[in-house]
Amino acid sequence: MKNKKTSIYKAKAISGYPEWLPEYRVIELQWFDAIRSVFESYGYSSIETPSVEELDALMAKGASDKEIYTLARLQADEESKKDKSDARLALHFDLTVPLARYVSQHFNNLIFPFKRYQMQRVWRGERPQKGRFREFYQCDIDVINIDNLPLHFDAEMPRVMHEIYQKLNLPEKIQIRISNRKVLVGYLLGLGIAEDMIADVTRILDKIEKIGSDNVVKQLTDDLGLDTKLAEQSLALSKIRGGKAKELINAVKALGVNNDLLEQGLTELFFVLDNLSDLPDGDVIGDLSIVRGLDYYTGTILEAYIVSDTDFGAVGSGGRYEDLTGSFINKKMPGIGISIGLTRLFSWMVDGGHLEPQRFSSTDILVVQSSSESYEVSMQTANILRNRGFNVELFHSAVKIKKQLSYAEKKGIPYVWFPPFEGVDVHEVKDMKSRVQLVADPENYIF
RNA sequence: GCGACUGUAGCUCAGCGGUAGAGCCCUCGGUUGUGGUCCGAGUGGUCGCGGGUUCGAACCCCGUCAGUCGCCCCA
């Protein structure tokens, strides 16, 4: 190994691309299992779509403001770059657009309403930050149907979300906040705000919790030119928040704005909140400051936050879209879906020290190798134990027992097995925790 | 894309103009087949990179790259 230091590529983490040590990865896998079992308990089917889609497909919904990673071949020369036959590929930035493509493509083979779950990495080129990654897992469920989709599904989504957060053993409460874009948009239109300003106004209203009411009014007036009264009226809706469906609806009505869309939205929101009223107080609330991305959501919208750390950002979100597949197929297909931000939530747990590191490996038994001549007997012993269903590791060289025990200790392996060796013709097993060592038969020893 | 701060050993950091340091980790040892402690020894650094100032730069200046946090946006 004459590698000159100067030629070594210094190992370093790439910002925004998280990875965990084995003792935490185990827990991440447990999370996947827990989430999957809840998804399946509600009858969702699993699919997986490729990491890439054609760039045109990803952009079809006009989501061009997302930071999309495109793929390029290192060997691509000028000639092939001009080759139009190669469609440009890009990494998906969420799982909803791939779903739309998938449903359109496999339309004839799917059963509707199509309920699917998908747990995959997604990629976004945004600048990394605390809780914000460039590569991360999203765990999604969506229901998509032809022509119309019952409102019951709008209530099922937060219920599934709630169940998952319960299952993950989190140290802090997660709150699911629900609103309805028809309420928000209808209210603002009813106030007389121009349709083409709705997006800008809602974007600012969304910041109420982060920057406070005064600053919201300031931005609405300074940046958008709303007069102070209109700004305050706009804000009035966003201040409404609460658990009881009826009171929430009445509070909106008390603002005295009349608009058909608003009425429709209130009816939907009431249905959803009322349906969830059996859940513990504060776990699910109506919150009219919720805005969500403006791309395709049209009805119910929801976000989930860590109550003690809302600045950390949403750890789950979702909503209803009137027509998801419009750009892929000539059918109207409404849907509703949610996404659990697994990586964000998991990283919060790791960084906050909320996770108890697990064993480095799942090895149950380490079989000692006494000498190079005894390799055969050690291997046979390991096989016997492995055939009985245990996870067994055979130590990789005949070094001092001290080193082999130390290895087992560090890896958290609970048992060390000593096959017969010179002078001793029985097997022995040591319980690392109690330090007790006994004569044992690998064929039938009960651990 | 914009702004603030930070880059010294594998990790956490000290040093802040005069020949590179600590703790942890790792390796070896404290005799015979037995791990968590303790003791001793050792390996390991282009002080992010490139210029400049200076007799002399890890330290000062400029640039650059990277990281962290915030804005934007979002899981």
Coordinates of N, CA, C and O (backbone and C1' of nucleotides) in Angstrom, one line a residue, chain B:
Chain B
rG1 P -26.2 28.9 -7.6 O5' -27.2 30.1 -7.2 C5' -27.5 31.1 -8.2 C4' -28.5 32.1 -7.5 C3' -28.0 32.7 -6.2 O3' -27.1 33.7 -6.4 C1' -30.3 32.0 -6.0
rC2 P -26.0 34.0 -5.3 O5' -26.7 34.8 -4.2 C5' -27.3 36.0 -4.4 C4' -28.1 36.5 -3.2 C3' -27.2 36.5 -1.9 O3' -26.4 37.7 -1.8 C1' -29.4 35.5 -1.5
rG3 P -25.0 37.5 -1.0 O5' -25.5 37.5 0.5 C5' -26.1 38.6 1.1 C4' -26.5 38.3 2.5 C3' -25.4 37.7 3.5 O3' -24.7 38.8 4.0 C1' -27.4 36.4 3.6
rA4 P -23.2 38.5 4.6 O5' -23.4 37.7 5.9 C5' -23.9 38.4 7.1 C4' -24.1 37.5 8.2 C3' -22.9 36.7 8.6 O3' -22.1 37.4 9.6 C1' -24.7 35.2 8.4
rC5 P -20.4 37.1 9.5 O5' -20.3 35.6 10.2 C5' -20.5 35.4 11.6 C4' -20.7 34.0 11.9 C3' -19.5 33.1 11.6 O3' -18.6 33.1 12.7 C1' -21.3 32.0 10.7
rU6 P -17.0 32.8 12.5 O5' -17.0 31.3 12.2 C5' -17.2 30.3 13.2 C4' -17.3 28.9 12.6 C3' -16.0 28.4 12.0 O3' -15.1 27.9 12.9 C1' -17.8 27.9 10.5
rG7 P -13.5 27.6 12.6 O5' -13.7 26.2 11.9 C5' -12.6 25.7 11.2 C4' -13.1 24.5 10.4 C3' -11.9 23.8 9.7 O3' -12.2 22.4 9.5 C1' -13.5 24.8 8.1
rU8 P -11.7 21.4 10.6 O5' -10.1 21.8 10.9 C5' -9.1 21.6 10.0 C4' -7.8 21.3 10.7 C3' -7.8 20.2 11.7 O3' -7.6 18.9 11.0 C1' -6.8 22.0 12.7
rA9 P -8.4 17.6 11.6 O5' -7.2 16.6 12.0 C5' -6.5 15.9 11.0 C4' -6.2 14.5 11.5 C3' -7.5 13.7 12.0 O3' -7.4 12.4 11.5 C1' -5.9 13.8 13.7
rG10 P -7.8 12.0 10.1 O5' -9.3 11.6 10.3 C5' -10.1 10.9 9.3 C4' -11.2 10.2 10.0 C3' -12.0 11.0 11.1 O3' -13.0 11.6 10.5 C1' -11.2 9.0 12.1
rC11 P -13.4 13.2 10.9 O5' -14.1 12.9 12.3 C5' -15.4 12.3 12.4 C4' -15.8 12.3 13.9 C3' -15.8 13.6 14.6 O3' -17.0 14.3 14.4 C1' -14.6 12.0 15.9
rU12 P -16.9 15.9 14.5 O5' -16.7 16.2 16.0 C5' -17.7 16.0 17.0 C4' -17.2 16.5 18.3 C3' -16.6 17.9 18.3 O3' -17.6 18.9 18.4 C1' -15.2 16.4 19.5
rC13 P -17.3 20.3 17.9 O5' -15.8 20.6 18.2 C5' -15.4 21.9 18.7 C4' -14.3 21.7 19.7 C3' -13.1 22.7 19.6 O3' -13.5 23.9 20.2 C1' -12.2 20.5 19.9
rA14 P -12.7 25.2 19.8 O5' -11.3 25.1 20.5 C5' -11.2 25.2 21.9 C4' -9.8 25.0 22.4 C3' -8.7 25.9 21.9 O3' -8.8 27.2 22.6 C1' -7.8 23.7 22.0
rG15 P -8.3 28.5 21.8 O5' -6.8 28.2 21.4 C5' -5.7 28.4 22.3 C4' -4.4 28.0 21.6 C3' -3.9 28.9 20.6 O3' -2.9 29.8 21.2 C1' -3.9 26.7 19.7
rC16 P -3.3 31.4 21.4 O5' -3.4 31.9 20.0 C5' -2.2 32.3 19.2 C4' -2.8 32.8 17.9 C3' -3.5 34.2 18.0 O3' -2.7 35.2 17.3 C1' -4.9 32.6 16.9
rG17 P -1.5 36.0 18.0 O5' -0.3 35.6 17.2 C5' -0.4 35.2 15.9 C4' 0.8 34.6 15.3 C3' 2.1 34.7 16.2 O3' 2.7 33.4 16.1 C1' 2.5 35.5 14.0
rG18 P 3.2 32.8 17.6 O5' 4.6 32.1 17.2 C5' 4.6 30.9 16.4 C4' 6.0 30.6 16.0 C3' 6.9 30.1 17.1 O3' 7.4 28.8 16.8 C1' 7.9 32.0 15.9
rU19 P 7.3 27.5 17.6 O5' 7.8 26.5 16.5 C5' 7.7 26.8 15.1 C4' 8.1 25.6 14.3 C3' 7.4 24.4 14.7 O3' 6.4 24.2 13.7 C1' 9.7 24.0 14.8
rA20 P 5.5 22.9 13.5 O5' 5.7 22.3 15.0 C5' 5.1 21.1 15.3 C4' 3.7 21.3 15.8 C3' 3.1 20.1 16.6 O3' 3.4 20.4 18.0 C1' 1.5 21.1 15.1
rG21 P 3.5 19.2 18.9 O5' 2.1 19.4 19.7 C5' 1.4 18.3 20.2 C4' 0.4 18.8 21.1 C3' -0.7 17.8 21.4 O3' -0.2 17.0 22.5 C1' -1.8 19.7 20.7
rA22 P -0.8 15.5 22.7 O5' -2.2 15.8 23.4 C5' -2.2 16.4 24.7 C4' -3.6 16.7 25.1 C3' -4.5 15.4 25.1 O3' -4.3 14.7 26.3 C1' -5.6 17.2 24.1
rG23 P -4.6 13.1 26.2 O5' -6.1 13.0 26.1 C5' -6.9 13.4 27.3 C4' -8.4 13.3 26.9 C3' -8.9 12.0 26.2 O3' -9.2 11.0 27.2 C1' -9.6 13.9 24.9
rC24 P -8.9 9.5 26.8 O5' -10.1 9.2 25.7 C5' -11.4 9.2 26.1 C4' -12.3 9.2 24.8 C3' -12.1 8.0 24.0 O3' -12.8 6.8 24.4 C1' -12.1 9.9 22.6
rC25 P -12.1 5.4 24.2 O5' -12.1 5.3 22.6 C5' -13.3 5.1 21.9 C4' -13.0 5.1 20.4 C3' -12.1 4.0 19.9 O3' -12.8 2.8 19.8 C1' -11.5 6.0 18.9
rC26 P -12.0 1.4 20.2 O5' -10.8 1.3 19.1 C5' -11.1 1.2 17.7 C4' -9.9 1.3 16.9 C3' -8.8 0.4 17.4 O3' -8.9 -1.0 16.8 C1' -7.9 2.5 17.0
rU27 P -8.5 -2.2 17.7 O5' -6.9 -2.2 17.6 C5' -6.3 -2.4 16.3 C4' -4.8 -2.3 16.4 C3' -4.2 -3.1 17.6 O3' -4.0 -4.4 17.3 C1' -3.3 -0.9 17.6
rC28 P -4.1 -5.5 18.4 O5' -2.7 -5.3 19.2 C5' -1.5 -5.6 18.6 C4' -0.4 -5.1 19.5 C3' -0.4 -5.6 20.9 O3' 0.1 -7.0 21.0 C1' 0.1 -3.3 21.0
rG29 P -0.5 -7.9 22.1 O5' 0.2 -7.3 23.4 C5' 1.6 -7.4 23.6 C4' 2.1 -6.6 24.8 C3' 1.4 -7.0 26.1 O3' 2.0 -8.2 26.7 C1' 1.4 -4.7 26.0
rG30 P 1.2 -9.2 27.6 O5' 1.0 -8.3 28.9 C5' 2.2 -8.0 29.7 C4' 1.7 -7.3 31.0 C3' 0.6 -8.0 31.7 O3' 1.1 -9.1 32.5 C1' 0.2 -5.7 31.6
rU31 P 0.3 -10.5 32.6 O5' 0.9 -11.5 31.6 C5' 0.2 -11.7 30.3 C4' 0.7 -13.0 29.7 C3' 0.2 -14.3 30.4 O3' -0.3 -15.2 29.4 C1' 2.6 -14.3 30.3
rU32 P -1.7 -14.9 28.7 O5' -2.2 -16.3 28.3 C5' -1.3 -17.1 27.5 C4' -1.1 -18.4 28.2 C3' -2.3 -19.3 28.4 O3' -2.5 -20.0 27.1 C1' -1.0 -19.4 30.3
rG33 P -3.8 -20.9 26.7 O5' -5.1 -19.9 26.9 C5' -5.2 -18.6 26.2 C4' -6.7 -18.3 26.4 C3' -7.1 -18.5 27.8 O3' -7.9 -17.4 28.1 C1' -8.5 -19.8 26.3
rU34 P -7.5 -16.3 29.1 O5' -8.7 -15.3 29.2 C5' -8.9 -14.4 28.1 C4' -10.4 -13.9 28.2 C3' -10.7 -13.5 29.7 O3' -11.5 -12.4 29.7 C1' -12.2 -15.2 28.8
rG35 P -10.8 -11.0 29.9 O5' -11.9 -10.0 29.1 C5' -11.6 -9.5 27.8 C4' -12.7 -8.7 27.3 C3' -13.3 -7.7 28.3 O3' -12.5 -6.5 28.1 C1' -15.1 -8.9 27.4
rG36 P -12.2 -5.6 29.4 O5' -13.5 -4.6 29.6 C5' -13.9 -3.7 28.5 C4' -15.2 -3.1 28.9 C3' -15.1 -2.1 30.0 O3' -15.1 -0.8 29.5 C1' -17.0 -3.6 30.2
rU37 P -13.8 0.2 29.5 O5' -13.4 0.4 31.1 C5' -14.3 1.1 31.9 C4' -13.7 1.0 33.3 C3' -12.3 1.4 33.4 O3' -12.2 2.9 33.6 C1' -12.6 -0.6 34.6
rC38 P -11.0 3.6 32.8 O5' -9.8 3.1 33.7 C5' -9.7 3.4 35.1 C4' -8.5 2.7 35.7 C3' -7.2 3.0 35.0 O3' -6.7 4.2 35.4 C1' -7.4 0.6 35.3
rC39 P -5.9 5.1 34.4 O5' -4.5 4.4 34.2 C5' -3.7 4.2 35.4 C4' -2.5 3.3 35.1 C3' -1.8 3.7 33.8 O3' -0.9 4.8 34.0 C1' -2.1 1.3 33.9
rG40 P -0.5 5.8 32.9 O5' 0.4 4.9 32.0 C5' 1.7 4.5 32.4 C4' 2.4 3.6 31.5 C3' 2.5 4.1 30.0 O3' 3.6 5.0 29.9 C1' 1.8 1.9 30.0
rA41 P 3.5 6.2 28.8 O5' 3.7 5.3 27.4 C5' 5.0 4.8 27.1 C4' 4.9 3.8 25.9 C3' 4.5 4.5 24.6 O3' 5.5 5.2 24.0 C1' 3.3 2.5 24.9
rG42 P 5.2 6.4 23.1 O5' 4.6 5.7 21.8 C5' 5.3 4.8 21.0 C4' 4.4 4.1 20.0 C3' 3.7 5.0 19.0 O3' 4.6 5.4 17.9 C1' 2.2 3.5 19.8
rU43 P 4.3 6.7 17.1 O5' 3.2 6.2 16.1 C5' 3.4 5.1 15.2 C4' 2.2 4.8 14.4 C3' 1.5 5.9 13.7 O3' 2.1 6.1 12.4 C1' -0.1 4.7 14.9
rG44 P 2.5 7.5 11.9 O5' 1.1 8.2 11.7 C5' 0.2 7.6 10.7 C4' -1.2 8.2 11.0 C3' -1.4 9.7 10.9 O3' -1.6 10.0 9.5 C1' -2.4 8.9 12.9
rG45 P -0.6 11.1 8.8 O5' -1.3 12.4 9.2 C5' -2.7 12.7 9.0 C4' -2.9 14.1 9.1 C3' -2.0 15.0 8.3 O3' -2.6 15.3 7.0 C1' -2.4 15.9 10.5
rU46 P -1.7 15.0 5.7 O5' -0.7 16.2 5.6 C5' -1.2 17.5 5.8 C4' -0.6 18.5 4.8 C3' -1.3 19.8 4.7 O3' -0.9 20.7 5.7 C1' -0.9 18.9 2.6
rC47 P -1.6 22.0 6.2 O5' -2.7 21.4 7.1 C5' -4.1 21.5 6.8 C4' -4.8 22.1 8.1 C3' -5.0 23.6 7.9 O3' -6.4 23.7 7.6 C1' -4.0 23.1 10.0
rG48 P -7.6 24.5 7.5 O5' -8.3 23.8 6.3 C5' -8.2 22.3 6.1 C4' -8.7 21.9 4.8 C3' -8.0 22.6 3.6 O3' -6.8 21.8 3.3 C1' -10.3 22.9 3.3
rC49 P -5.5 22.5 2.9 O5' -5.7 23.0 1.4 C5' -6.0 22.1 0.3 C4' -6.5 22.8 -0.9 C3' -5.5 24.0 -1.3 O3' -4.4 23.5 -2.1 C1' -7.8 24.7 -1.3
rG50 P -3.0 24.3 -2.0 O5' -3.4 25.6 -2.8 C5' -3.7 25.5 -4.2 C4' -4.0 26.9 -4.8 C3' -2.9 27.9 -4.4 O3' -1.8 27.8 -5.2 C1' -5.1 28.8 -4.1
rG51 P -0.5 28.7 -4.8 O5' -0.9 30.1 -5.2 C5' -0.2 31.2 -4.9 C4' -1.0 32.5 -5.1 C3' -0.5 33.7 -4.3 O3' 0.6 34.3 -5.0 C1' -2.8 33.4 -3.9
rG52 P 2.0 34.5 -4.2 O5' 1.6 35.7 -3.3 C5' 1.1 36.9 -4.0 C4' 0.4 37.8 -3.0 C3' 1.3 38.3 -1.8 O3' 2.1 39.4 -2.2 C1' -0.8 37.6 -1.0
rU53 P 3.6 39.5 -1.5 O5' 3.2 40.0 -0.1 C5' 2.6 41.3 0.1 C4' 2.3 41.6 1.5 C3' 3.5 41.4 2.5 O3' 4.4 42.5 2.5 C1' 1.6 40.3 3.4
rU54 P 6.0 42.2 2.4 O5' 6.3 41.5 3.7 C5' 6.1 42.1 5.0 C4' 6.4 41.2 6.1 C3' 7.7 40.4 6.0 O3' 8.8 41.2 6.5 C1' 5.9 38.9 6.6
rC55 P 10.2 41.1 5.7 O5' 10.8 39.7 6.1 C5' 11.8 39.2 5.3 C4' 12.3 37.9 5.9 C3' 11.2 36.9 6.2 O3' 10.9 36.1 5.1 C1' 12.6 37.1 8.2
rG56 P 9.4 35.8 4.7 O5' 9.0 34.9 5.9 C5' 9.5 33.5 6.0 C4' 9.1 32.9 7.3 C3' 7.5 32.9 7.6 O3' 7.0 31.7 7.0 C1' 8.6 33.7 9.5
rA57 P 5.5 31.8 6.4 O5' 4.6 32.0 7.7 C5' 4.5 31.0 8.7 C4' 3.1 30.7 9.1 C3' 2.3 30.1 8.0 O3' 1.2 29.3 8.5 C1' 1.4 32.2 8.5
rA58 P 1.5 27.7 8.7 O5' 0.0 27.2 9.2 C5' -1.0 27.1 8.3 C4' -2.3 27.2 9.0 C3' -2.6 28.7 9.5 O3' -3.4 29.4 8.6 C1' -2.9 27.1 11.3
rC59 P -3.1 30.9 8.3 O5' -3.5 31.7 9.6 C5' -4.9 31.5 10.1 C4' -4.9 32.1 11.5 C3' -4.5 33.6 11.6 O3' -5.4 34.2 12.4 C1' -3.1 32.3 13.0
rC60 P -6.6 35.1 11.8 O5' -5.8 36.3 11.1 C5' -5.6 37.5 11.8 C4' -5.0 38.5 10.8 C3' -5.7 38.6 9.5 O3' -6.9 39.3 9.5 C1' -3.4 38.5 9.2
rC61 P -8.1 39.0 8.5 O5' -7.5 39.5 7.1 C5' -7.4 40.9 6.9 C4' -6.9 41.1 5.4 C3' -7.8 40.4 4.4 O3' -8.9 41.2 4.1 C1' -5.5 40.0 3.9
rC62 P -10.3 40.4 3.6 O5' -9.9 40.0 2.1 C5' -9.7 41.0 1.1 C4' -9.3 40.3 -0.2 C3' -10.2 39.2 -0.7 O3' -11.4 39.6 -1.3 C1' -8.0 38.5 -0.8
rG63 P -12.7 38.7 -1.3 O5' -12.4 37.5 -2.2 C5' -12.2 37.7 -3.6 C4' -11.6 36.5 -4.3 C3' -12.4 35.2 -4.2 O3' -13.4 35.2 -5.2 C1' -10.2 34.7 -3.6
rU64 P -14.8 34.4 -4.9 O5' -14.4 32.9 -4.9 C5' -13.9 32.3 -6.1 C4' -13.3 30.9 -5.8 C3' -14.3 29.9 -5.1 O3' -15.1 29.3 -6.1 C1' -12.3 29.9 -3.9
rC65 P -16.6 28.9 -5.7 O5' -16.4 27.5 -4.9 C5' -15.9 26.4 -5.5 C4' -15.4 25.4 -4.5 C3' -16.5 24.9 -3.5 O3' -17.3 23.9 -4.1 C1' -14.6 25.4 -2.3
rA66 P -18.8 23.7 -3.5 O5' -18.6 23.2 -2.1 C5' -18.1 21.8 -1.9 C4' -17.9 21.6 -0.4 C3' -19.0 21.8 0.5 O3' -19.9 20.7 0.6 C1' -17.2 22.9 1.4
rG67 P -21.4 20.8 1.0 O5' -21.4 21.1 2.5 C5' -21.0 20.1 3.4 C4' -20.9 20.7 4.8 C3' -22.1 21.3 5.4 O3' -23.0 20.3 5.9 C1' -20.3 22.7 5.8
rU68 P -24.5 20.6 6.0 O5' -24.7 21.6 7.2 C5' -24.4 21.2 8.5 C4' -24.5 22.4 9.5 C3' -25.8 23.2 9.4 O3' -26.8 22.6 10.2 C1' -24.0 24.7 9.3
rC69 P -28.3 22.7 9.7 O5' -28.7 24.2 10.0 C5' -28.8 24.7 11.3 C4' -28.8 26.2 11.3 C3' -30.0 26.8 10.6 O3' -31.2 26.8 11.3 C1' -28.0 28.0 10.1
rG70 P -32.6 26.8 10.6 O5' -32.6 28.2 9.8 C5' -33.3 29.3 10.4 C4' -33.0 30.6 9.7 C3' -33.9 30.8 8.4 O3' -35.2 31.2 8.8 C1' -31.7 31.4 8.0
rC71 P -36.4 30.8 7.8 O5' -36.1 31.8 6.5 C5' -36.2 33.2 6.6 C4' -35.9 33.9 5.3 C3' -36.8 33.4 4.1 O3' -38.1 34.0 4.1 C1' -34.5 33.5 3.5
rC72 P -39.3 33.1 3.7 O5' -39.0 32.6 2.2 C5' -39.2 33.5 1.1 C4' -38.8 32.9 -0.1 C3' -39.5 31.6 -0.5 O3' -40.8 31.8 -1.1 C1' -37.2 31.2 -0.7
rC73 P -42.1 31.2 -0.6 O5' -41.8 29.6 -0.8 C5' -41.9 29.1 -2.1 C4' -41.2 27.7 -2.1 C3' -41.9 26.6 -1.4 O3' -42.9 26.0 -2.2 C1' -39.6 26.6 -0.8
rC74 P -44.2 25.4 -1.5 O5' -43.6 24.2 -0.6 C5' -43.7 22.8 -1.0 C4' -42.6 22.0 -0.5 C3' -42.9 21.0 0.6 O3' -43.4 19.8 0.1 C1' -41.0 22.3 1.2
rA75 P -44.6 19.0 0.9 O5' -43.8 18.0 1.8 C5' -44.5 16.9 2.3 C4' -43.8 16.3 3.4 C3' -43.3 17.3 4.4 O3' -44.3 17.6 5.4 C1' -41.5 15.9 3.9

